[in-house]
Tab-separated table of C-alpha atoms in Angstrom:
chain	number	residue	atom	x	y	z
A	1	UNK	CA	14.074	5.971	11.997
A	2	UNK	CA	11.686	4.918	8.961
A	3	UNK	CA	10.025	1.416	10.242
A	4	UNK	CA	7.927	1.306	7.135
A	5	UNK	CA	10.254	0.764	3.954
A	6	UNK	CA	9.336	2.799	0.805
A	7	UNK	CA	11.276	1.769	-2.232
A	8	UNK	CA	11.479	4.622	-4.450
A	9	UNK	CA	8.915	3.318	-6.533
A	10	UNK	CA	6.570	3.835	-3.420
A	11	UNK	CA	7.443	6.802	-3.022
A	12	UNK	CA	6.918	8.047	-6.930
A	13	UNK	CA	3.802	5.963	-7.511
A	14	UNK	CA	2.335	8.501	-4.344
A	15	UNK	CA	3.473	11.806	-5.399
A	16	UNK	CA	2.661	10.612	-9.284
A	17	UNK	CA	-1.164	9.876	-7.123
A	18	UNK	CA	-0.770	13.597	-5.556
A	19	UNK	CA	-0.002	15.234	-8.802
A	20	UNK	CA	-3.409	13.630	-10.691
A	21	UNK	CA	-5.062	14.230	-7.901
A	22	UNK	CA	-4.217	17.828	-6.772
A	23	UNK	CA	-4.469	18.353	-11.055
A	24	UNK	CA	-7.945	18.040	-10.983
A	25	UNK	CA	-8.672	19.548	-7.721
A	26	UNK	CA	-6.071	22.617	-8.630
A	27	UNK	CA	-8.180	23.131	-11.788
A	28	UNK	CA	-11.457	23.049	-9.938
A	29	UNK	CA	-10.311	25.979	-8.756
A	30	UNK	CA	-9.006	27.711	-11.403
A	31	UNK	CA	-13.101	26.870	-12.683
A	32	UNK	CA	-13.702	29.066	-9.997
A	33	UNK	CA	-11.638	31.913	-9.598
A	34	UNK	CA	-10.674	32.128	-13.031
A	35	UNK	CA	-6.582	32.135	-12.329
A	36	UNK	CA	-4.465	29.682	-13.299
A	37	UNK	CA	-2.985	27.990	-9.913
A	38	UNK	CA	0.460	26.308	-10.935
A	39	UNK	CA	0.822	23.036	-8.934
A	40	UNK	CA	4.564	21.394	-7.576
A	41	UNK	CA	5.429	18.124	-7.915
A	42	UNK	CA	4.243	16.712	-4.740
A	43	UNK	CA	6.718	15.692	-2.069
A	44	UNK	CA	6.367	12.803	-0.138
A	45	UNK	CA	8.207	12.062	3.443
A	46	UNK	CA	7.761	11.125	7.513
A	47	UNK	CA	6.712	13.993	8.367
A	48	UNK	CA	8.172	14.295	12.131
A	49	UNK	CA	8.476	16.686	14.827
A	50	UNK	CA	11.425	18.333	13.777
A	51	UNK	CA	10.734	18.755	9.824
A	52	UNK	CA	7.327	20.601	10.245
A	53	UNK	CA	5.945	22.442	6.628
A	54	UNK	CA	7.770	26.149	5.992
A	55	UNK	CA	4.741	27.502	5.298
A	56	UNK	CA	5.786	30.882	6.165
A	57	UNK	CA	8.205	33.316	7.730
A	58	UNK	CA	7.800	32.466	11.170
A	59	UNK	CA	6.787	29.346	13.223
A	60	UNK	CA	4.256	32.091	15.126
A	61	UNK	CA	2.963	33.571	11.715
A	62	UNK	CA	-1.214	33.909	10.678
A	63	UNK	CA	-2.074	30.794	8.635
A	64	UNK	CA	-5.490	29.682	7.827
A	65	UNK	CA	-6.962	26.427	7.321
A	66	UNK	CA	-8.869	23.251	7.425
A	67	UNK	CA	-8.510	19.567	7.810
A	68	UNK	CA	-10.975	16.859	6.756
A	69	UNK	CA	-11.367	13.041	7.815
A	70	UNK	CA	-10.939	10.777	5.189
A	71	UNK	CA	-13.185	7.918	5.283
A	72	UNK	CA	-13.291	4.426	3.057
A	73	UNK	CA	-10.222	2.350	1.346
A	74	UNK	CA	-7.481	4.785	2.068
A	75	UNK	CA	-8.221	6.526	5.176
A	76	UNK	CA	-6.548	9.843	6.641
A	77	UNK	CA	-6.710	13.327	7.095
A	78	UNK	CA	-6.641	15.680	4.727
A	79	UNK	CA	-5.378	19.306	5.371
A	80	UNK	CA	-5.292	22.785	3.522
A	81	UNK	CA	-2.852	25.420	4.869
A	82	UNK	CA	-2.615	29.421	3.285
A	83	UNK	CA	-0.440	31.779	4.582
A	84	UNK	CA	-2.873	34.999	5.542
A	85	UNK	CA	-1.697	36.520	2.579
A	86	UNK	CA	-3.018	33.606	0.224
A	87	UNK	CA	-6.211	33.956	2.298
A	88	UNK	CA	-6.582	37.564	1.172
A	89	UNK	CA	-5.862	36.430	-2.213
A	90	UNK	CA	-8.685	33.428	-2.510
A	91	UNK	CA	-11.330	35.919	-0.516
A	92	UNK	CA	-10.993	38.851	-2.390
A	93	UNK	CA	-10.844	36.465	-5.756
A	94	UNK	CA	-13.885	35.089	-4.569
A	95	UNK	CA	-16.189	37.325	-2.306
A	96	UNK	CA	-14.231	40.780	-3.397
A	97	UNK	CA	-13.413	41.633	0.579
A	98	UNK	CA	-11.102	40.519	3.136
A	99	UNK	CA	-11.022	40.736	6.821
A	100	UNK	CA	-8.944	43.312	7.914
A	101	UNK	CA	-7.874	40.742	11.019
A	102	UNK	CA	-8.118	38.303	12.250
A	103	UNK	CA	-10.989	38.960	14.580
A	104	UNK	CA	-12.737	39.986	11.335
A	105	UNK	CA	-12.798	35.940	10.204
A	106	UNK	CA	-16.133	35.533	10.429
A	107	UNK	CA	-18.727	32.660	9.209
A	108	UNK	CA	-18.768	34.060	5.374
A	109	UNK	CA	-14.994	34.322	5.293
A	110	UNK	CA	-14.859	30.838	6.752
A	111	UNK	CA	-17.125	29.229	4.139
A	112	UNK	CA	-14.819	30.797	1.515
A	113	UNK	CA	-12.620	29.002	2.623
A	114	UNK	CA	-13.702	25.414	3.281
A	115	UNK	CA	-15.457	25.738	0.131
A	116	UNK	CA	-12.373	25.821	-1.179
A	117	UNK	CA	-11.208	23.346	0.469
A	118	UNK	CA	-14.431	20.895	0.164
A	119	UNK	CA	-14.355	21.572	-4.115
A	120	UNK	CA	-10.434	20.658	-4.425
A	121	UNK	CA	-10.790	17.618	-2.067
A	122	UNK	CA	-13.629	16.556	-3.501
A	123	UNK	CA	-12.147	16.386	-7.237
A	124	UNK	CA	-8.485	14.825	-5.177
A	125	UNK	CA	-10.638	12.088	-4.692
A	126	UNK	CA	-12.316	11.452	-7.335
A	127	UNK	CA	-9.044	11.482	-9.212
A	128	UNK	CA	-7.985	8.538	-6.582
A	129	UNK	CA	-10.990	6.402	-6.939
A	130	UNK	CA	-10.613	6.783	-10.815
A	131	UNK	CA	-7.479	5.010	-10.144
A	132	UNK	CA	-7.775	2.584	-8.035
A	133	UNK	CA	-11.619	1.876	-7.787
A	134	UNK	CA	-11.599	2.936	-3.913
A	135	UNK	CA	-14.526	3.496	-2.250
A	136	UNK	CA	-14.047	7.087	-0.242
A	137	UNK	CA	-15.359	9.825	1.819
A	138	UNK	CA	-14.865	13.008	3.177
A	139	UNK	CA	-15.765	14.789	6.010
A	140	UNK	CA	-17.028	18.606	5.260
A	141	UNK	CA	-13.820	20.982	6.538
A	142	UNK	CA	-13.504	21.914	9.734
A	143	UNK	CA	-11.595	25.730	9.710
A	144	UNK	CA	-8.802	27.711	11.845
A	145	UNK	CA	-6.825	30.428	11.785
A	146	UNK	CA	-3.906	30.668	13.773
A	147	UNK	CA	-0.480	30.434	14.152
A	148	UNK	CA	1.549	28.131	12.062
A	149	UNK	CA	2.694	26.231	14.261
A	150	UNK	CA	0.451	25.234	16.519
A	151	UNK	CA	-2.366	24.750	13.113
A	152	UNK	CA	0.022	22.501	12.010
A	153	UNK	CA	0.837	20.858	15.475
A	154	UNK	CA	-2.754	19.897	15.863
A	155	UNK	CA	-3.268	18.196	12.068
A	156	UNK	CA	-0.012	15.962	12.780
A	157	UNK	CA	-1.555	14.452	16.135
A	158	UNK	CA	-4.508	14.336	15.202
A	159	UNK	CA	-3.357	12.350	12.063
A	160	UNK	CA	-1.124	10.130	14.773
A	161	UNK	CA	-2.839	9.724	17.144
A	162	UNK	CA	-2.936	5.868	17.016
A	163	UNK	CA	0.103	5.773	14.559
A	164	UNK	CA	3.376	5.206	15.439
A	165	UNK	CA	4.907	7.558	12.106
A	166	UNK	CA	3.271	9.760	9.945
A	167	UNK	CA	3.849	9.587	5.665
A	168	UNK	CA	2.703	12.852	4.190
A	169	UNK	CA	1.993	13.827	0.749
A	170	UNK	CA	2.461	17.588	0.380
A	171	UNK	CA	1.854	19.629	-2.280
A	172	UNK	CA	2.532	23.398	-3.033
A	173	UNK	CA	0.371	25.233	-5.519
A	174	UNK	CA	0.634	28.596	-6.079
A	175	UNK	CA	0.387	32.000	-8.179
A	176	UNK	CA	3.687	33.286	-8.086
A	177	UNK	CA	1.797	36.483	-10.320
A	178	UNK	CA	-0.218	37.362	-7.089
A	179	UNK	CA	1.704	35.878	-4.219
A	180	UNK	CA	-0.490	33.441	-3.754
A	181	UNK	CA	0.637	29.788	-2.628
A	182	UNK	CA	-2.001	26.739	-0.691
A	183	UNK	CA	-0.302	23.980	0.463
A	184	UNK	CA	-2.159	20.562	0.503
A	185	UNK	CA	-1.587	17.412	2.776
A	186	UNK	CA	-2.415	13.872	2.985
A	187	UNK	CA	-1.748	12.278	5.728
A	188	UNK	CA	-2.953	8.084	5.356
A	189	UNK	CA	-3.742	5.847	7.690
A	190	UNK	CA	-0.010	4.373	7.110
A	191	UNK	CA	-1.746	1.237	8.311
A	192	UNK	CA	-3.292	1.852	4.846
A	193	UNK	CA	-1.156	1.664	2.718
A	194	UNK	CA	-0.032	-0.820	1.460
A	195	UNK	CA	-3.610	-1.573	-0.020
A	196	UNK	CA	-2.543	1.477	-2.214
A	197	UNK	CA	0.397	-0.033	-3.310
A	198	UNK	CA	-1.911	-3.178	-4.460
A	199	UNK	CA	-4.526	-1.435	-6.242
A	200	UNK	CA	-1.678	0.402	-8.517
A	201	UNK	CA	0.091	-3.048	-8.435
A	202	UNK	CA	3.165	-2.533	-6.786
B	1	UNK	CA	23.509	39.318	37.319
B	2	UNK	CA	23.608	39.265	33.659
B	3	UNK	CA	22.539	42.077	31.937
B	4	UNK	CA	21.588	40.766	28.984
B	5	UNK	CA	18.298	40.249	29.857
B	6	UNK	CA	17.157	38.778	26.309
B	7	UNK	CA	18.594	35.385	27.155
B	8	UNK	CA	17.873	32.517	24.590
B	9	UNK	CA	14.789	30.604	26.114
B	10	UNK	CA	15.230	26.637	26.060
B	11	UNK	CA	12.466	25.797	23.922
B	12	UNK	CA	10.832	22.232	23.769
B	13	UNK	CA	9.583	21.392	20.609
B	14	UNK	CA	6.947	18.809	19.535
B	15	UNK	CA	7.694	15.328	22.168
B	16	UNK	CA	11.039	17.277	23.539
B	17	UNK	CA	12.371	17.990	27.277
B	18	UNK	CA	14.266	20.709	28.387
B	19	UNK	CA	15.327	21.064	31.557
B	20	UNK	CA	16.415	24.466	33.555
B	21	UNK	CA	18.573	24.867	37.161
B	22	UNK	CA	17.978	28.133	39.047
B	23	UNK	CA	17.753	30.474	35.956
B	24	UNK	CA	16.898	30.036	32.212
B	25	UNK	CA	13.667	30.420	30.441
B	26	UNK	CA	11.701	27.539	29.395
B	27	UNK	CA	8.613	27.853	26.771
B	28	UNK	CA	7.100	26.146	23.762
B	29	UNK	CA	5.973	28.216	20.436
B	30	UNK	CA	3.078	27.077	18.355
B	31	UNK	CA	1.058	24.865	21.008
B	32	UNK	CA	-2.406	23.641	19.637
B	33	UNK	CA	-3.788	20.565	20.698
B	34	UNK	CA	-0.212	19.572	22.184
B	35	UNK	CA	-0.109	20.987	26.611
B	36	UNK	CA	3.322	23.110	27.400
B	37	UNK	CA	3.661	20.492	30.887
B	38	UNK	CA	6.301	22.092	33.254
B	39	UNK	CA	6.769	21.006	36.610
B	40	UNK	CA	9.104	22.877	39.238
B	41	UNK	CA	10.942	22.243	42.359
B	42	UNK	CA	11.257	24.861	44.688
B	43	UNK	CA	13.545	22.882	46.573
B	44	UNK	CA	16.436	22.925	44.315
B	45	UNK	CA	15.431	25.287	41.962
B	46	UNK	CA	14.728	23.155	38.863
B	47	UNK	CA	12.088	23.204	36.103
B	48	UNK	CA	12.198	20.910	33.643
B	49	UNK	CA	9.419	21.475	30.547
B	50	UNK	CA	7.694	18.226	28.147
B	51	UNK	CA	5.585	19.370	24.743
B	52	UNK	CA	3.194	16.670	24.975
B	53	UNK	CA	1.145	15.596	21.669
B	54	UNK	CA	-0.550	13.349	22.872
B	55	UNK	CA	-2.304	11.489	25.975
B	56	UNK	CA	-0.702	8.161	26.065
B	57	UNK	CA	1.191	5.592	24.123
B	58	UNK	CA	-0.590	3.130	22.104
B	59	UNK	CA	2.495	0.997	21.669
B	60	UNK	CA	6.043	0.367	23.094
B	61	UNK	CA	7.721	3.249	20.746
B	62	UNK	CA	7.062	5.754	23.721
B	63	UNK	CA	11.563	5.194	24.831
B	64	UNK	CA	12.006	7.771	22.139
B	65	UNK	CA	10.575	10.120	23.414
B	66	UNK	CA	9.041	10.095	26.003
B	67	UNK	CA	7.824	13.729	26.166
B	68	UNK	CA	5.332	13.263	23.931
B	69	UNK	CA	3.058	11.685	25.611
B	70	UNK	CA	1.973	12.741	29.002
B	71	UNK	CA	1.464	8.529	30.701
B	72	UNK	CA	5.214	8.870	29.907
B	73	UNK	CA	6.359	12.626	29.793
B	74	UNK	CA	5.406	13.076	33.409
B	75	UNK	CA	7.436	10.539	34.904
B	76	UNK	CA	10.602	11.020	32.934
B	77	UNK	CA	9.919	15.326	33.978
B	78	UNK	CA	10.394	13.824	37.340
B	79	UNK	CA	13.730	12.005	36.393
B	80	UNK	CA	15.004	14.356	34.579
B	81	UNK	CA	14.434	16.962	37.532
B	82	UNK	CA	15.921	14.840	40.123
B	83	UNK	CA	12.965	13.933	42.320
B	84	UNK	CA	11.380	11.076	43.084
B	85	UNK	CA	8.054	10.197	43.203
B	86	UNK	CA	7.817	10.552	46.897
B	87	UNK	CA	8.960	13.527	47.119
B	88	UNK	CA	6.423	14.996	44.115
B	89	UNK	CA	4.484	16.491	46.482
B	90	UNK	CA	6.632	19.209	46.994
B	91	UNK	CA	6.414	20.305	42.794
B	92	UNK	CA	4.471	22.858	41.713
B	93	UNK	CA	3.046	23.117	38.024
B	94	UNK	CA	1.839	24.321	34.947
B	95	UNK	CA	0.230	23.657	32.331
B	96	UNK	CA	-0.176	25.554	29.048
B	97	UNK	CA	-2.437	24.357	25.419
B	98	UNK	CA	-4.594	21.528	24.936
B	99	UNK	CA	-6.624	24.086	22.456
B	100	UNK	CA	-9.372	22.813	20.012
B	101	UNK	CA	-7.973	24.748	16.828
B	102	UNK	CA	-10.468	23.737	14.336
B	103	UNK	CA	-14.242	24.495	15.309
B	104	UNK	CA	-16.565	22.193	14.555
B	105	UNK	CA	-15.798	19.018	13.434
B	106	UNK	CA	-17.771	16.280	12.914
B	107	UNK	CA	-15.480	13.706	14.435
B	108	UNK	CA	-13.404	15.032	16.283
B	109	UNK	CA	-11.261	13.130	18.815
B	110	UNK	CA	-11.031	16.009	21.414
B	111	UNK	CA	-7.044	15.245	21.713
B	112	UNK	CA	-6.856	18.585	23.265
B	113	UNK	CA	-9.202	18.625	25.811
B	114	UNK	CA	-7.569	14.663	26.965
B	115	UNK	CA	-4.754	16.217	26.997
B	116	UNK	CA	-5.717	18.166	28.875
B	117	UNK	CA	-7.255	15.515	31.579
B	118	UNK	CA	-4.958	13.230	31.348
B	119	UNK	CA	-2.521	15.029	32.687
B	120	UNK	CA	-4.601	17.069	35.553
B	121	UNK	CA	-5.210	13.332	36.438
B	122	UNK	CA	-1.604	12.169	36.578
B	123	UNK	CA	-0.932	15.917	38.927
B	124	UNK	CA	-3.766	14.658	41.203
B	125	UNK	CA	-1.723	11.282	41.030
B	126	UNK	CA	0.979	12.279	41.879
B	127	UNK	CA	0.008	14.804	44.819
B	128	UNK	CA	1.860	17.960	42.313
B	129	UNK	CA	-0.221	21.501	42.614
B	130	UNK	CA	-1.431	23.156	39.931
B	131	UNK	CA	-0.228	26.655	40.667
B	132	UNK	CA	-1.489	27.812	36.692
B	133	UNK	CA	-3.112	26.471	33.637
B	134	UNK	CA	-4.408	28.147	30.654
B	135	UNK	CA	-5.919	25.738	28.147
B	136	UNK	CA	-8.863	24.416	26.054
B	137	UNK	CA	-11.011	26.906	23.798
B	138	UNK	CA	-10.271	27.056	20.467
B	139	UNK	CA	-6.472	29.007	20.797
B	140	UNK	CA	-2.981	28.625	19.971
B	141	UNK	CA	-0.316	29.353	22.798
B	142	UNK	CA	2.836	30.324	22.763
B	143	UNK	CA	4.798	30.582	26.284
B	144	UNK	CA	7.828	31.496	28.151
B	145	UNK	CA	8.655	30.397	31.784
B	146	UNK	CA	11.602	32.223	33.754
B	147	UNK	CA	12.918	30.818	36.140
B	148	UNK	CA	14.526	33.556	38.010
B	149	UNK	CA	10.995	35.440	38.306
B	150	UNK	CA	8.903	33.076	38.164
B	151	UNK	CA	6.850	35.245	35.295
B	152	UNK	CA	5.372	33.277	32.855
B	153	UNK	CA	4.096	35.060	29.511
B	154	UNK	CA	1.585	33.866	27.162
B	155	UNK	CA	1.152	34.616	23.794
B	156	UNK	CA	-1.950	34.417	21.476
B	157	UNK	CA	-2.740	35.229	17.549
B	158	UNK	CA	-4.647	38.941	17.984
B	159	UNK	CA	-4.012	39.217	21.582
B	160	UNK	CA	-1.710	40.647	23.292
B	161	UNK	CA	0.703	39.114	25.701
B	162	UNK	CA	-1.030	37.946	29.181
B	163	UNK	CA	1.643	37.936	31.978
B	164	UNK	CA	1.315	36.126	34.775
B	165	UNK	CA	3.890	36.548	38.474
B	166	UNK	CA	3.932	32.863	40.285
B	167	UNK	CA	7.038	33.590	42.392
B	168	UNK	CA	5.278	33.348	45.516
B	169	UNK	CA	2.978	30.288	44.531
B	170	UNK	CA	6.583	28.550	42.983
B	171	UNK	CA	7.823	29.516	46.528
B	172	UNK	CA	10.502	31.327	45.058
B	173	UNK	CA	9.933	34.811	47.605
B	174	UNK	CA	10.691	34.119	51.361
B	175	UNK	CA	8.222	35.418	52.922
B	176	UNK	CA	9.328	39.169	54.775
B	177	UNK	CA	10.469	38.525	57.869
């Protein structure tokens, strides 16, 4: 049911963009925390209502995340998602404490996740700008902590609004010895993909 | 009467529509800005549930998944439960979801709010009585509706589930003679 023809070459280009973009972002996160993060090869897929990312054990498990609108030459929605246990790892690394539960996620804890998203997304967009010459701006991240399914579906509907389909560039980064994993999604406006490919000469 | 109380629920995934007659459990898992829209016909004890994602379709792609959009889900639900527009006023409706999970967005589409408003307006247009709402706010929700008992159970993260007995409002209980 994919209406945008996505050639193998174009999918490769999106994976490469994700790789280079998030490479810089993960380095920035390592500088911040002193921990080395491993980056997986990005997956480029059509995000539809039946193929949801598998963030944790159940659709109701608790995840923490942010969404930021990206404006400019390659607009879209950028989202970072962390299973609750991984968010705890980030909090412990960055403020040496963690909330006992959802009700204790105060502004300090929210700002830690927002700041991580901010730094990573900023570096991601810089890398893409350098590759393409695109001008890109981001809005400050907005925070949520809730059931995985509710958070993911809210991100999807935001990105889906006004368009027929959704292409996701999904990248997982992890610290195996601390059972940390984070997920980054870029959901570009599908109409802006051609502009990206022509900037890359594809 | 079955002794198996833990019957499998019929869960409507995003954009899906599920229908049950006389008994069974209908529900949605992890509603964020989406709205579980359930219509019940007291005359035939039939319920239809749509997992609505957006207020209206942006082009003509809705026919593949009419349950995805409020404005196409409601007429499709009527058809699925076998009720025409002139009979719609006998239906009862439940709306669950429509939260804004992401706080302090500088540019927000307010999709949850717009889903809720659109569905409420559709209920007025079809003269359908809204008997239960758990909408808006900042929480995600899951719910199950048991057709044989008229009980709806809503779950939110970090809160005990709430149960609401709707049998009377649904017309499931005959008045005592």
